[in-house]
Each structure stands twice: as C-alpha cells, then as structure tokens.
Amino acid sequence: MSSLDALKQAVIAGKRKDVKEIVPVLIDSGMGPGKIVDEGLIPAMAIVGEKFKNNEIFVPEMLVSARAMKEAMIFLEPLLVKAGIKPKYTAVLGTVAGDLHDIGKNLVGMMWKGANINVVDLGVDVAPDKFVAAIKEHNAHMVGLSTLLTTTMPAMSEAVKAIRASGAAVKIMIGGAPITEQFAKEIGADGYCRDAGSAADSAVKLMGG
Ligand code: B1M
C-alpha cells in the first residue's frame, strides 16, 4: 500500500495517531501539501460521506474521521499557506435565528472542509444580517443554512430574503431535518441537501464543480 493509500485508510478509520505518523513522512518524501490534500484527504472524506449516506457508518464514526482529517491539516495548513495554495471556494455556514441545534450543521461543515472548502462557521441562532455581513466580509461563494425546528423554518425564509436583497452573488444551500426540496424551491434557495454525506458533493456542484 502506498503511503497516500495508508493516509486515506487512516482517515476513513479515524486513526488520528496513524495520520500523525504518516503525514510528516509524506511531507519529508517531498510530496506537496496540495497533492496530500487532493489525493489523500479529499478522496478519504468523500468515501466517509458515501458510507454515511448509505448508513454503513453513523455520526460518531464520521466525527472521528473528521478529527483525523483535522490532525493532518495541522501539518498541512502552514505549508499550504506558505505555498499560496488557497481553497477554491469559501462558504458561510450557520443555524438560523431562534435555533440552537448544531450537531448536523457541524457535520456538514466538516464535510465541506474535507472537500477543501474554506468554511466560515457563524454558529447557531444566526440573524439574517449576520449572514449578509459574513458573506460580504469573506467574499463567499456559497451560504449554508441549517435548521432542525419547524418553528424556525420561517427564519430560514427570512435569511434567504435578506441575502437575496443584499444583492450578493452567492449560492444558497439549505438543510436540516424538517427541510425538503419543495421548501427550498418555495423560499428561493438554490439547493437542498438531505444529509452531511452528500453535503460536499452538493456544495461543489452548486458552486460550479
Ligand atoms: Co432538540 N428538537 N429541541 N435539542 N433535538 C429535535 C430537533 C426534535 C425533533 C425532538 C423531538 O421533539 N422529537 C424537536 C423538533 C420538533 C420540530 O420542530 N418538528 C426538538 C425540539 C422541540 C427542541 C426544543 C424546542 C425543546 C424544548 O426546549 N422544548 C429545544 C429548542 C431549542 C432551540 O433551538 N431554540 C431543543 C433543544 C435541544 C438541545 C439543545 C437539548 C439539543 C441540541 C444540542 C446541539 O445541537 N448542540 C437537542 C437535540 C440533540 C435534539 C435531537 C435529539 C437530535 C438532533 C441532532 O443533533 N441530530 C432532535 C431529535 C432527533 O433528531 N432525534 C431534536 C443528529 C444530527 C446529525 O442530525 O441535525 O438532522 P441533524 O443533521 C443532519 C441533517 O438534517 C442534515 O445533515 C445532518 C447530518 O446528516 N443537515 C444539513 C443539517 N443541517 C444541514 C445543512 C445543510 C445540509 C444538510 O446545508 C447547509
């Protein structure tokens, strides 16, 4: 097995210790940080997402994989910055006003990071004007809105209205347990995503591949 394959397997299995050992070896061998991300971490997280979508793994396994990926990024991030390699896309993410649920939203953020998207996470109970300000500040390509409560679905609609009214040229993706494709259409979002497993694919497609 190549070291890159070993890295993929370690991330998929959530073996942080192995990741910590393999990444410096790859770096010392002269492999660029971009290659390690593109050919190691991203494909590994894509497999994790697929397994989650197919109910082969669940939230805890996904979390340990995401942590293993973060472990690799501790080594790689400074090298990426030094080499001037930036993520292609930036996405703002948050749970809408009135809603404090964040476990699903955090998983979505982790999957986006796993796809090399720069994620600006605004947390929970995010007012529409905060989304608008963050989109402008970070020149975001996409914004992700999450909600778990039926009572805060109108707040999601308000957030979409405010973002559209601001004139920002961002794609809007929404998700969360009570959300449907139909609701996304009704409130004028660009996309709906059912689970964190498909979140990276859906986001990249929405932003143009
Ligand atoms: Co709350 N809660 N809760 N809760 N809670 C639910 C959602 C509820 C269904 C429980 C129930 O009654 N059966 C119910 C909502 C009913 C409804 O509106 N139809 C409910 C309620 C009523 C409440 C309170 C009002 C309770 C009260 O105080 N009376 C209150 C509200 C507080 C508030 O937000 N203002 C409340 C509070 C809480 C806690 C704080 C205790 C805690 C949240 C802790 C936290 O998030 N840090 C909590 C929890 C844990 C839950 C349950 C048990 C679990 C939610 C969860 O994390 N699921 C939930 C019942 C349940 O689901 N079994 C419940 C796991 C997570 C991985 O799934 O979040 O669905 P989920 O995310 C998925 C997808 O939805 C999707 O991807 C994720 C991963 O696949 N997804 C996106 C999510 N966001 C996305 C965004 C995307 C794309 C996909 O693109 C941007």
PDB file of C-alpha atoms and ligand atoms in Angstrom:
ATOM      1  CA  MET A   1       0.000   0.000   0.000  1.00  0.00           C
ATOM      2  CA  SER A   2       1.366   3.446  -0.896  1.00  0.00           C
ATOM      3  CA  SER A   3       1.719   5.974   1.913  1.00  0.00           C
ATOM      4  CA  LEU A   4      -1.055   8.036   0.347  1.00  0.00           C
ATOM      5  CA  ASP A   5      -3.342   4.999   0.458  1.00  0.00           C
ATOM      6  CA  ALA A   6      -2.291   4.432   4.062  1.00  0.00           C
ATOM      7  CA  LEU A   7      -3.282   8.019   4.827  1.00  0.00           C
ATOM      8  CA  LYS A   8      -6.690   7.524   3.183  1.00  0.00           C
ATOM      9  CA  GLN A   9      -7.300   4.343   5.163  1.00  0.00           C
ATOM     10  CA  ALA A  10      -6.242   6.056   8.399  1.00  0.00           C
ATOM     11  CA  VAL A  11      -8.655   8.965   7.824  1.00  0.00           C
ATOM     12  CA  ILE A  12     -11.520   6.642   6.865  1.00  0.00           C
ATOM     13  CA  ALA A  13     -10.895   4.565  10.005  1.00  0.00           C
ATOM     14  CA  GLY A  14     -10.471   7.732  12.105  1.00  0.00           C
ATOM     15  CA  LYS A  15      -6.983   6.720  13.264  1.00  0.00           C
ATOM     16  CA  ARG A  16      -5.512  10.035  14.359  1.00  0.00           C
ATOM     17  CA  LYS A  17      -2.273   8.517  15.630  1.00  0.00           C
ATOM     18  CA  ASP A  18      -1.587   6.908  12.257  1.00  0.00           C
ATOM     19  CA  VAL A  19      -2.390  10.171  10.468  1.00  0.00           C
ATOM     20  CA  LYS A  20       0.084  11.984  12.724  1.00  0.00           C
ATOM     21  CA  GLU A  21       2.781   9.493  11.725  1.00  0.00           C
ATOM     22  CA  ILE A  22       2.032   9.253   8.003  1.00  0.00           C
ATOM     23  CA  VAL A  23       1.668  12.941   7.096  1.00  0.00           C
ATOM     24  CA  PRO A  24       5.204  14.026   8.149  1.00  0.00           C
ATOM     25  CA  VAL A  25       6.626  11.050   6.250  1.00  0.00           C
ATOM     26  CA  LEU A  26       4.780  12.157   3.099  1.00  0.00           C
ATOM     27  CA  ILE A  27       5.974  15.732   3.566  1.00  0.00           C
ATOM     28  CA  ASP A  28       9.590  14.590   4.136  1.00  0.00           C
ATOM     29  CA  SER A  29       9.403  12.468   0.979  1.00  0.00           C
ATOM     30  CA  GLY A  30       8.850  15.700  -0.954  1.00  0.00           C
ATOM     31  CA  MET A  31       5.150  15.305  -1.646  1.00  0.00           C
ATOM     32  CA  GLY A  32       3.466  18.708  -1.922  1.00  0.00           C
ATOM     33  CA  PRO A  33       0.745  19.624   0.592  1.00  0.00           C
ATOM     34  CA  GLY A  34      -1.725  20.214  -2.275  1.00  0.00           C
ATOM     35  CA  LYS A  35      -1.246  16.647  -3.507  1.00  0.00           C
ATOM     36  CA  ILE A  36      -1.673  15.241   0.007  1.00  0.00           C
ATOM     37  CA  VAL A  37      -4.974  17.143   0.347  1.00  0.00           C
ATOM     38  CA  ASP A  38      -6.228  16.458  -3.193  1.00  0.00           C
ATOM     39  CA  GLU A  39      -5.216  12.818  -3.469  1.00  0.00           C
ATOM     40  CA  GLY A  40      -5.335  11.773   0.178  1.00  0.00           C
ATOM     41  CA  LEU A  41      -7.705  13.720   2.388  1.00  0.00           C
ATOM     42  CA  ILE A  42     -10.426  14.755  -0.083  1.00  0.00           C
ATOM     43  CA  PRO A  43     -10.965  11.247  -1.539  1.00  0.00           C
ATOM     44  CA  ALA A  44     -10.911   9.799   2.001  1.00  0.00           C
ATOM     45  CA  MET A  45     -13.597  12.212   3.218  1.00  0.00           C
ATOM     46  CA  ALA A  46     -15.621  11.540   0.056  1.00  0.00           C
ATOM     47  CA  ILE A  47     -15.631   7.830   0.963  1.00  0.00           C
ATOM     48  CA  VAL A  48     -16.632   8.711   4.552  1.00  0.00           C
ATOM     49  CA  GLY A  49     -19.525  10.799   3.174  1.00  0.00           C
ATOM     50  CA  GLU A  50     -20.649   7.973   0.904  1.00  0.00           C
ATOM     51  CA  LYS A  51     -20.564   5.443   3.765  1.00  0.00           C
ATOM     52  CA  PHE A  52     -22.600   7.804   5.971  1.00  0.00           C
ATOM     53  CA  LYS A  53     -25.157   8.344   3.207  1.00  0.00           C
ATOM     54  CA  ASN A  54     -25.513   4.566   2.816  1.00  0.00           C
ATOM     55  CA  ASN A  55     -25.886   4.037   6.573  1.00  0.00           C
ATOM     56  CA  GLU A  56     -22.672   1.999   6.690  1.00  0.00           C
ATOM     57  CA  ILE A  57     -21.309   4.386   9.330  1.00  0.00           C
ATOM     58  CA  PHE A  58     -23.014   6.840  11.711  1.00  0.00           C
ATOM     59  CA  VAL A  59     -22.372  10.202  13.411  1.00  0.00           C
ATOM     60  CA  PRO A  60     -19.622   9.006  15.839  1.00  0.00           C
ATOM     61  CA  GLU A  61     -17.560   7.360  13.082  1.00  0.00           C
ATOM     62  CA  MET A  62     -17.950  10.422  10.914  1.00  0.00           C
ATOM     63  CA  LEU A  63     -16.730  12.626  13.750  1.00  0.00           C
ATOM     64  CA  VAL A  64     -13.600  10.553  14.323  1.00  0.00           C
ATOM     65  CA  SER A  65     -12.782  10.670  10.611  1.00  0.00           C
ATOM     66  CA  ALA A  66     -13.223  14.436  10.602  1.00  0.00           C
ATOM     67  CA  ARG A  67     -10.908  14.684  13.621  1.00  0.00           C
ATOM     68  CA  ALA A  68      -8.313  12.557  11.871  1.00  0.00           C
ATOM     69  CA  MET A  69      -8.545  14.866   8.870  1.00  0.00           C
ATOM     70  CA  LYS A  70      -8.048  17.883  11.160  1.00  0.00           C
ATOM     71  CA  GLU A  71      -4.923  16.212  12.550  1.00  0.00           C
ATOM     72  CA  ALA A  72      -3.492  16.109   9.027  1.00  0.00           C
ATOM     73  CA  MET A  73      -4.416  19.745   8.447  1.00  0.00           C
ATOM     74  CA  ILE A  74      -2.334  20.825  11.474  1.00  0.00           C
ATOM     75  CA  PHE A  75       0.746  19.797   9.447  1.00  0.00           C
ATOM     76  CA  LEU A  76      -0.558  20.827   6.046  1.00  0.00           C
ATOM     77  CA  GLU A  77      -2.219  24.192   6.633  1.00  0.00           C
ATOM     78  CA  PRO A  78       1.016  26.181   7.245  1.00  0.00           C
ATOM     79  CA  LEU A  79       2.574  24.583   4.154  1.00  0.00           C
ATOM     80  CA  LEU A  80      -0.485  25.382   2.032  1.00  0.00           C
ATOM     81  CA  VAL A  81      -0.393  28.989   3.195  1.00  0.00           C
ATOM     82  CA  LYS A  82       3.353  29.200   2.507  1.00  0.00           C
ATOM     83  CA  ALA A  83       2.833  27.799  -0.980  1.00  0.00           C
ATOM     84  CA  GLY A  84      -0.023  30.250  -1.586  1.00  0.00           C
ATOM     85  CA  ILE A  85      -2.479  27.385  -2.161  1.00  0.00           C
ATOM     86  CA  LYS A  86      -5.940  28.504  -1.153  1.00  0.00           C
ATOM     87  CA  PRO A  87      -9.210  26.604  -1.140  1.00  0.00           C
ATOM     88  CA  LYS A  88     -11.122  27.302  -4.356  1.00  0.00           C
ATOM     89  CA  TYR A  89     -14.347  28.143  -2.563  1.00  0.00           C
ATOM     90  CA  THR A  90     -15.476  29.896   0.615  1.00  0.00           C
ATOM     91  CA  ALA A  91     -18.777  29.042   2.267  1.00  0.00           C
ATOM     92  CA  VAL A  92     -20.533  30.743   5.162  1.00  0.00           C
ATOM     93  CA  LEU A  93     -22.499  28.353   7.356  1.00  0.00           C
ATOM     94  CA  GLY A  94     -24.898  28.751  10.256  1.00  0.00           C
ATOM     95  CA  THR A  95     -28.036  27.642  12.045  1.00  0.00           C
ATOM     96  CA  VAL A  96     -30.799  30.190  11.544  1.00  0.00           C
ATOM     97  CA  ALA A  97     -32.214  32.612  14.133  1.00  0.00           C
ATOM     98  CA  GLY A  98     -34.072  31.011  17.021  1.00  0.00           C
ATOM     99  CA  ASP A  99     -32.486  27.583  16.576  1.00  0.00           C
ATOM    100  CA  LEU A 100     -29.679  26.269  18.800  1.00  0.00           C
ATOM    101  CA  HIS A 101     -29.160  22.851  17.167  1.00  0.00           C
ATOM    102  CA  ASP A 102     -25.693  22.482  15.678  1.00  0.00           C
ATOM    103  CA  ILE A 103     -24.633  18.843  15.548  1.00  0.00           C
ATOM    104  CA  GLY A 104     -25.836  18.291  11.963  1.00  0.00           C
ATOM    105  CA  LYS A 105     -24.605  21.711  10.848  1.00  0.00           C
ATOM    106  CA  ASN A 106     -21.153  20.951  12.273  1.00  0.00           C
ATOM    107  CA  LEU A 107     -21.024  17.664  10.375  1.00  0.00           C
ATOM    108  CA  VAL A 108     -21.888  19.477   7.167  1.00  0.00           C
ATOM    109  CA  GLY A 109     -19.081  21.969   7.893  1.00  0.00           C
ATOM    110  CA  MET A 110     -16.624  19.137   8.466  1.00  0.00           C
ATOM    111  CA  MET A 111     -17.545  17.521   5.162  1.00  0.00           C
ATOM    112  CA  TRP A 112     -17.118  20.826   3.375  1.00  0.00           C
ATOM    113  CA  LYS A 113     -13.682  21.267   4.951  1.00  0.00           C
ATOM    114  CA  GLY A 114     -12.917  17.717   3.834  1.00  0.00           C
ATOM    115  CA  ALA A 115     -13.661  18.846   0.282  1.00  0.00           C
ATOM    116  CA  ASN A 116     -11.162  21.714   0.714  1.00  0.00           C
ATOM    117  CA  ILE A 117     -13.823  24.412   1.049  1.00  0.00           C
ATOM    118  CA  ASN A 118     -12.950  27.331   3.341  1.00  0.00           C
ATOM    119  CA  VAL A 119     -15.775  27.299   5.909  1.00  0.00           C
ATOM    120  CA  VAL A 120     -16.784  30.361   7.927  1.00  0.00           C
ATOM    121  CA  ASP A 121     -18.993  28.926  10.639  1.00  0.00           C
ATOM    122  CA  LEU A 122     -21.196  31.552  12.309  1.00  0.00           C
ATOM    123  CA  GLY A 123     -22.583  29.108  14.863  1.00  0.00           C
ATOM    124  CA  VAL A 124     -26.211  28.957  15.951  1.00  0.00           C
ATOM    125  CA  ASP A 125     -29.092  31.422  16.255  1.00  0.00           C
ATOM    126  CA  VAL A 126     -27.711  33.490  13.390  1.00  0.00           C
ATOM    127  CA  ALA A 127     -29.713  36.560  12.393  1.00  0.00           C
ATOM    128  CA  PRO A 128     -30.176  37.305   8.659  1.00  0.00           C
ATOM    129  CA  ASP A 129     -27.987  40.443   8.759  1.00  0.00           C
ATOM    130  CA  LYS A 130     -25.121  38.406  10.229  1.00  0.00           C
ATOM    131  CA  PHE A 131     -25.247  36.043   7.254  1.00  0.00           C
ATOM    132  CA  VAL A 132     -25.282  39.017   4.888  1.00  0.00           C
ATOM    133  CA  ALA A 133     -22.317  40.695   6.628  1.00  0.00           C
ATOM    134  CA  ALA A 134     -20.235  37.499   6.675  1.00  0.00           C
ATOM    135  CA  ILE A 135     -20.926  36.758   3.003  1.00  0.00           C
ATOM    136  CA  LYS A 136     -19.625  40.226   2.113  1.00  0.00           C
ATOM    137  CA  GLU A 137     -16.674  40.132   4.511  1.00  0.00           C
ATOM    138  CA  HIS A 138     -15.421  36.767   3.247  1.00  0.00           C
ATOM    139  CA  ASN A 139     -16.443  37.102  -0.411  1.00  0.00           C
ATOM    140  CA  ALA A 140     -18.305  33.828  -0.017  1.00  0.00           C
ATOM    141  CA  HIS A 141     -19.350  31.704  -2.984  1.00  0.00           C
ATOM    142  CA  MET A 142     -21.995  29.888  -1.010  1.00  0.00           C
ATOM    143  CA  VAL A 143     -24.003  30.101   2.196  1.00  0.00           C
ATOM    144  CA  GLY A 144     -25.389  27.099   4.054  1.00  0.00           C
ATOM    145  CA  LEU A 145     -28.423  27.487   6.306  1.00  0.00           C
ATOM    146  CA  SER A 146     -29.427  24.788   8.752  1.00  0.00           C
ATOM    147  CA  THR A 147     -32.467  24.317  10.934  1.00  0.00           C
ATOM    148  CA  LEU A 148     -33.924  21.456  12.946  1.00  0.00           C
ATOM    149  CA  LEU A 149     -37.129  23.076  14.152  1.00  0.00           C
ATOM    150  CA  THR A 150     -40.324  23.506  12.161  1.00  0.00           C
ATOM    151  CA  THR A 151     -40.873  26.724  14.126  1.00  0.00           C
ATOM    152  CA  THR A 152     -37.672  28.251  12.713  1.00  0.00           C
ATOM    153  CA  MET A 153     -38.378  27.393   9.075  1.00  0.00           C
ATOM    154  CA  PRO A 154     -39.789  30.936   8.587  1.00  0.00           C
ATOM    155  CA  ALA A 155     -36.466  32.292   9.923  1.00  0.00           C
ATOM    156  CA  MET A 156     -34.731  30.360   7.144  1.00  0.00           C
ATOM    157  CA  SER A 157     -37.006  32.027   4.632  1.00  0.00           C
ATOM    158  CA  GLU A 158     -36.185  35.435   6.162  1.00  0.00           C
ATOM    159  CA  ALA A 159     -32.467  34.718   5.884  1.00  0.00           C
ATOM    160  CA  VAL A 160     -32.834  33.803   2.191  1.00  0.00           C
ATOM    161  CA  LYS A 161     -34.822  37.016   1.566  1.00  0.00           C
ATOM    162  CA  ALA A 162     -32.172  39.159   3.282  1.00  0.00           C
ATOM    163  CA  ILE A 163     -29.325  37.505   1.364  1.00  0.00           C
ATOM    164  CA  ARG A 164     -31.124  37.996  -1.961  1.00  0.00           C
ATOM    165  CA  ALA A 165     -31.983  41.609  -1.060  1.00  0.00           C
ATOM    166  CA  SER A 166     -28.304  42.289  -0.339  1.00  0.00           C
ATOM    167  CA  GLY A 167     -27.525  41.504  -3.975  1.00  0.00           C
ATOM    168  CA  ALA A 168     -24.735  39.078  -3.001  1.00  0.00           C
ATOM    169  CA  ALA A 169     -23.992  36.621  -5.803  1.00  0.00           C
ATOM    170  CA  VAL A 170     -23.933  33.559  -3.563  1.00  0.00           C
ATOM    171  CA  LYS A 171     -25.487  30.157  -3.930  1.00  0.00           C
ATOM    172  CA  ILE A 172     -27.764  29.288  -1.023  1.00  0.00           C
ATOM    173  CA  MET A 173     -27.957  25.709   0.232  1.00  0.00           C
ATOM    174  CA  ILE A 174     -30.371  24.708   2.961  1.00  0.00           C
ATOM    175  CA  GLY A 175     -30.780  21.585   5.051  1.00  0.00           C
ATOM    176  CA  GLY A 176     -31.923  20.098   8.331  1.00  0.00           C
ATOM    177  CA  ALA A 177     -34.449  17.504   9.450  1.00  0.00           C
ATOM    178  CA  PRO A 178     -37.710  19.354   8.573  1.00  0.00           C
ATOM    179  CA  ILE A 179     -36.367  20.764   5.289  1.00  0.00           C
ATOM    180  CA  THR A 180     -37.389  19.407   1.898  1.00  0.00           C
ATOM    181  CA  GLU A 181     -36.546  20.062  -1.734  1.00  0.00           C
ATOM    182  CA  GLN A 182     -40.008  21.562  -2.133  1.00  0.00           C
ATOM    183  CA  PHE A 183     -39.396  24.009   0.737  1.00  0.00           C
ATOM    184  CA  ALA A 184     -36.093  25.026  -0.823  1.00  0.00           C
ATOM    185  CA  LYS A 185     -37.910  25.869  -4.051  1.00  0.00           C
ATOM    186  CA  GLU A 186     -40.642  27.758  -2.196  1.00  0.00           C
ATOM    187  CA  ILE A 187     -38.231  30.064  -0.384  1.00  0.00           C
ATOM    188  CA  GLY A 188     -35.924  30.558  -3.364  1.00  0.00           C
ATOM    189  CA  ALA A 189     -32.839  28.673  -2.146  1.00  0.00           C
ATOM    190  CA  ASP A 190     -30.545  27.281  -4.856  1.00  0.00           C
ATOM    191  CA  GLY A 191     -30.188  23.856  -3.341  1.00  0.00           C
ATOM    192  CA  TYR A 192     -31.302  21.420  -0.687  1.00  0.00           C
ATOM    193  CA  CYS A 193     -29.139  18.740   0.804  1.00  0.00           C
ATOM    194  CA  ARG A 194     -30.547  15.855   2.828  1.00  0.00           C
ATOM    195  CA  ASP A 195     -27.508  14.780   4.851  1.00  0.00           C
ATOM    196  CA  ALA A 196     -23.877  15.507   5.603  1.00  0.00           C
ATOM    197  CA  GLY A 197     -22.836  12.569   3.440  1.00  0.00           C
ATOM    198  CA  SER A 198     -23.931  14.361   0.278  1.00  0.00           C
ATOM    199  CA  ALA A 199     -23.083  17.862   1.526  1.00  0.00           C
ATOM    200  CA  ALA A 200     -19.654  18.154  -0.083  1.00  0.00           C
ATOM    201  CA  ASP A 201     -20.764  16.862  -3.493  1.00  0.00           C
ATOM    202  CA  SER A 202     -23.865  19.041  -3.499  1.00  0.00           C
ATOM    203  CA  ALA A 203     -21.891  22.135  -2.486  1.00  0.00           C
ATOM    204  CA  VAL A 204     -19.182  21.697  -5.106  1.00  0.00           C
ATOM    205  CA  LYS A 205     -21.824  21.064  -7.819  1.00  0.00           C
ATOM    206  CA  LEU A 206     -23.769  24.141  -6.731  1.00  0.00           C
ATOM    207  CA  MET A 207     -20.654  26.306  -6.959  1.00  0.00           C
ATOM    208  CA  GLY A 208     -19.837  25.067 -10.436  1.00  0.00           C
ATOM    209  CA  GLY A 209     -17.685  21.962  -9.903  1.00  0.00           C
TER     210      GLY A 209
HETATM  211 CO1  B1M B   1     -33.976  19.491  20.030  1.00  0.00          CO
HETATM  212  N1  B1M B   1     -35.532  19.045  18.928  1.00  0.00           N
HETATM  213  N2  B1M B   1     -35.003  20.946  20.870  1.00  0.00           N
HETATM  214  N3  B1M B   1     -32.415  19.698  21.139  1.00  0.00           N
HETATM  215  N4  B1M B   1     -33.376  17.846  19.346  1.00  0.00           N
HETATM  216  C1  B1M B   1     -35.371  17.984  17.949  1.00  0.00           C
HETATM  217  C2  B1M B   1     -34.903  18.542  16.604  1.00  0.00           C
HETATM  218  C3  B1M B   1     -36.828  17.388  17.889  1.00  0.00           C
HETATM  219  C4  B1M B   1     -37.156  16.689  16.547  1.00  0.00           C
HETATM  220  C5  B1M B   1     -37.042  16.445  19.092  1.00  0.00           C
HETATM  221  C6  B1M B   1     -38.439  15.885  19.155  1.00  0.00           C
HETATM  222  O1  B1M B   1     -39.337  16.545  19.574  1.00  0.00           O
HETATM  223  N5  B1M B   1     -38.620  14.668  18.689  1.00  0.00           N
HETATM  224  C7  B1M B   1     -37.705  18.650  18.150  1.00  0.00           C
HETATM  225  C8  B1M B   1     -38.117  19.444  16.925  1.00  0.00           C
HETATM  226  C9  B1M B   1     -39.567  19.246  16.581  1.00  0.00           C
HETATM  227  C10 B1M B   1     -39.922  20.057  15.413  1.00  0.00           C
HETATM  228  O2  B1M B   1     -39.672  21.215  15.307  1.00  0.00           O
HETATM  229  N6  B1M B   1     -40.566  19.390  14.474  1.00  0.00           N
HETATM  230  C11 B1M B   1     -36.789  19.436  19.085  1.00  0.00           C
HETATM  231  C12 B1M B   1     -37.236  20.420  19.986  1.00  0.00           C
HETATM  232  C13 B1M B   1     -38.728  20.666  20.033  1.00  0.00           C
HETATM  233  C14 B1M B   1     -36.356  21.167  20.800  1.00  0.00           C
HETATM  234  C15 B1M B   1     -36.712  22.255  21.817  1.00  0.00           C
HETATM  235  C16 B1M B   1     -37.789  23.243  21.371  1.00  0.00           C
HETATM  236  C17 B1M B   1     -37.104  21.523  23.098  1.00  0.00           C
HETATM  237  C18 B1M B   1     -37.607  22.425  24.222  1.00  0.00           C
HETATM  238  O3  B1M B   1     -36.848  23.175  24.745  1.00  0.00           O
HETATM  239  N7  B1M B   1     -38.886  22.296  24.462  1.00  0.00           N
HETATM  240  C19 B1M B   1     -35.366  22.961  22.042  1.00  0.00           C
HETATM  241  C20 B1M B   1     -35.158  24.105  21.056  1.00  0.00           C
HETATM  242  C21 B1M B   1     -34.014  24.962  21.410  1.00  0.00           C
HETATM  243  C22 B1M B   1     -33.694  25.920  20.299  1.00  0.00           C
HETATM  244  O4  B1M B   1     -33.074  25.503  19.342  1.00  0.00           O
HETATM  245  N8  B1M B   1     -34.127  27.153  20.416  1.00  0.00           N
HETATM  246  C23 B1M B   1     -34.406  21.836  21.725  1.00  0.00           C
HETATM  247  C24 B1M B   1     -33.136  21.751  22.273  1.00  0.00           C
HETATM  248  C25 B1M B   1     -32.236  20.736  22.017  1.00  0.00           C
HETATM  249  C26 B1M B   1     -30.891  20.611  22.728  1.00  0.00           C
HETATM  250  C27 B1M B   1     -30.198  21.945  22.988  1.00  0.00           C
HETATM  251  C28 B1M B   1     -31.127  19.914  24.033  1.00  0.00           C
HETATM  252  C29 B1M B   1     -30.125  19.620  21.777  1.00  0.00           C
HETATM  253  C30 B1M B   1     -29.259  20.322  20.707  1.00  0.00           C
HETATM  254  C31 B1M B   1     -27.779  20.238  21.020  1.00  0.00           C
HETATM  255  C32 B1M B   1     -26.969  20.726  19.858  1.00  0.00           C
HETATM  256  O5  B1M B   1     -27.332  20.654  18.686  1.00  0.00           O
HETATM  257  N9  B1M B   1     -25.805  21.215  20.215  1.00  0.00           N
HETATM  258  C33 B1M B   1     -31.280  18.939  21.049  1.00  0.00           C
HETATM  259  C34 B1M B   1     -31.157  17.726  20.330  1.00  0.00           C
HETATM  260  C35 B1M B   1     -29.825  16.991  20.453  1.00  0.00           C
HETATM  261  C36 B1M B   1     -32.198  17.201  19.534  1.00  0.00           C
HETATM  262  C37 B1M B   1     -32.270  15.839  18.819  1.00  0.00           C
HETATM  263  C38 B1M B   1     -32.448  14.783  19.896  1.00  0.00           C
HETATM  264  C39 B1M B   1     -31.088  15.458  17.966  1.00  0.00           C
HETATM  265  C40 B1M B   1     -30.706  16.468  16.901  1.00  0.00           C
HETATM  266  C41 B1M B   1     -29.401  16.043  16.281  1.00  0.00           C
HETATM  267  O6  B1M B   1     -28.359  16.563  16.618  1.00  0.00           O
HETATM  268  N10 B1M B   1     -29.436  15.019  15.410  1.00  0.00           N
HETATM  269  C42 B1M B   1     -33.557  16.025  17.900  1.00  0.00           C
HETATM  270  C43 B1M B   1     -34.385  14.772  17.767  1.00  0.00           C
HETATM  271  C44 B1M B   1     -33.819  13.829  16.745  1.00  0.00           C
HETATM  272  O7  B1M B   1     -33.389  14.259  15.694  1.00  0.00           O
HETATM  273  N11 B1M B   1     -33.852  12.594  17.070  1.00  0.00           N
HETATM  274  C45 B1M B   1     -34.192  17.231  18.458  1.00  0.00           C
HETATM  275  C46 B1M B   1     -28.234  14.428  14.800  1.00  0.00           C
HETATM  276  C47 B1M B   1     -27.789  15.255  13.594  1.00  0.00           C
HETATM  277  C48 B1M B   1     -26.563  14.584  12.968  1.00  0.00           C
HETATM  278  O8  B1M B   1     -28.828  15.223  12.653  1.00  0.00           O
HETATM  279  O9  B1M B   1     -29.258  17.684  12.948  1.00  0.00           O
HETATM  280  O10 B1M B   1     -30.791  16.255  11.486  1.00  0.00           O
HETATM  281  P1  B1M B   1     -29.451  16.557  12.026  1.00  0.00           P
HETATM  282  O11 B1M B   1     -28.493  16.875  10.799  1.00  0.00           O
HETATM  283  C49 B1M B   1     -28.439  16.070   9.642  1.00  0.00           C
HETATM  284  C50 B1M B   1     -29.382  16.505   8.522  1.00  0.00           C
HETATM  285  O12 B1M B   1     -30.528  17.143   8.989  1.00  0.00           O
HETATM  286  C51 B1M B   1     -28.528  17.328   7.628  1.00  0.00           C
HETATM  287  O13 B1M B   1     -27.224  16.757   7.781  1.00  0.00           O
HETATM  288  C52 B1M B   1     -27.046  16.300   9.111  1.00  0.00           C
HETATM  289  C53 B1M B   1     -26.182  15.074   9.102  1.00  0.00           C
HETATM  290  O14 B1M B   1     -26.630  14.120   8.190  1.00  0.00           O
HETATM  291  N12 B1M B   1     -28.372  18.766   7.823  1.00  0.00           N
HETATM  292  C54 B1M B   1     -27.999  19.548   6.773  1.00  0.00           C
HETATM  293  C55 B1M B   1     -28.479  19.538   8.909  1.00  0.00           C
HETATM  294  N13 B1M B   1     -28.208  20.798   8.606  1.00  0.00           N
HETATM  295  C56 B1M B   1     -27.895  20.842   7.296  1.00  0.00           C
HETATM  296  C57 B1M B   1     -27.497  21.898   6.466  1.00  0.00           C
HETATM  297  C58 B1M B   1     -27.223  21.615   5.134  1.00  0.00           C
HETATM  298  C59 B1M B   1     -27.343  20.336   4.631  1.00  0.00           C
HETATM  299  C60 B1M B   1     -27.729  19.277   5.428  1.00  0.00           C
HETATM  300  O15 B1M B   1     -26.845  22.545   4.247  1.00  0.00           O
HETATM  301  C61 B1M B   1     -26.497  23.823   4.699  1.00  0.00           C
END
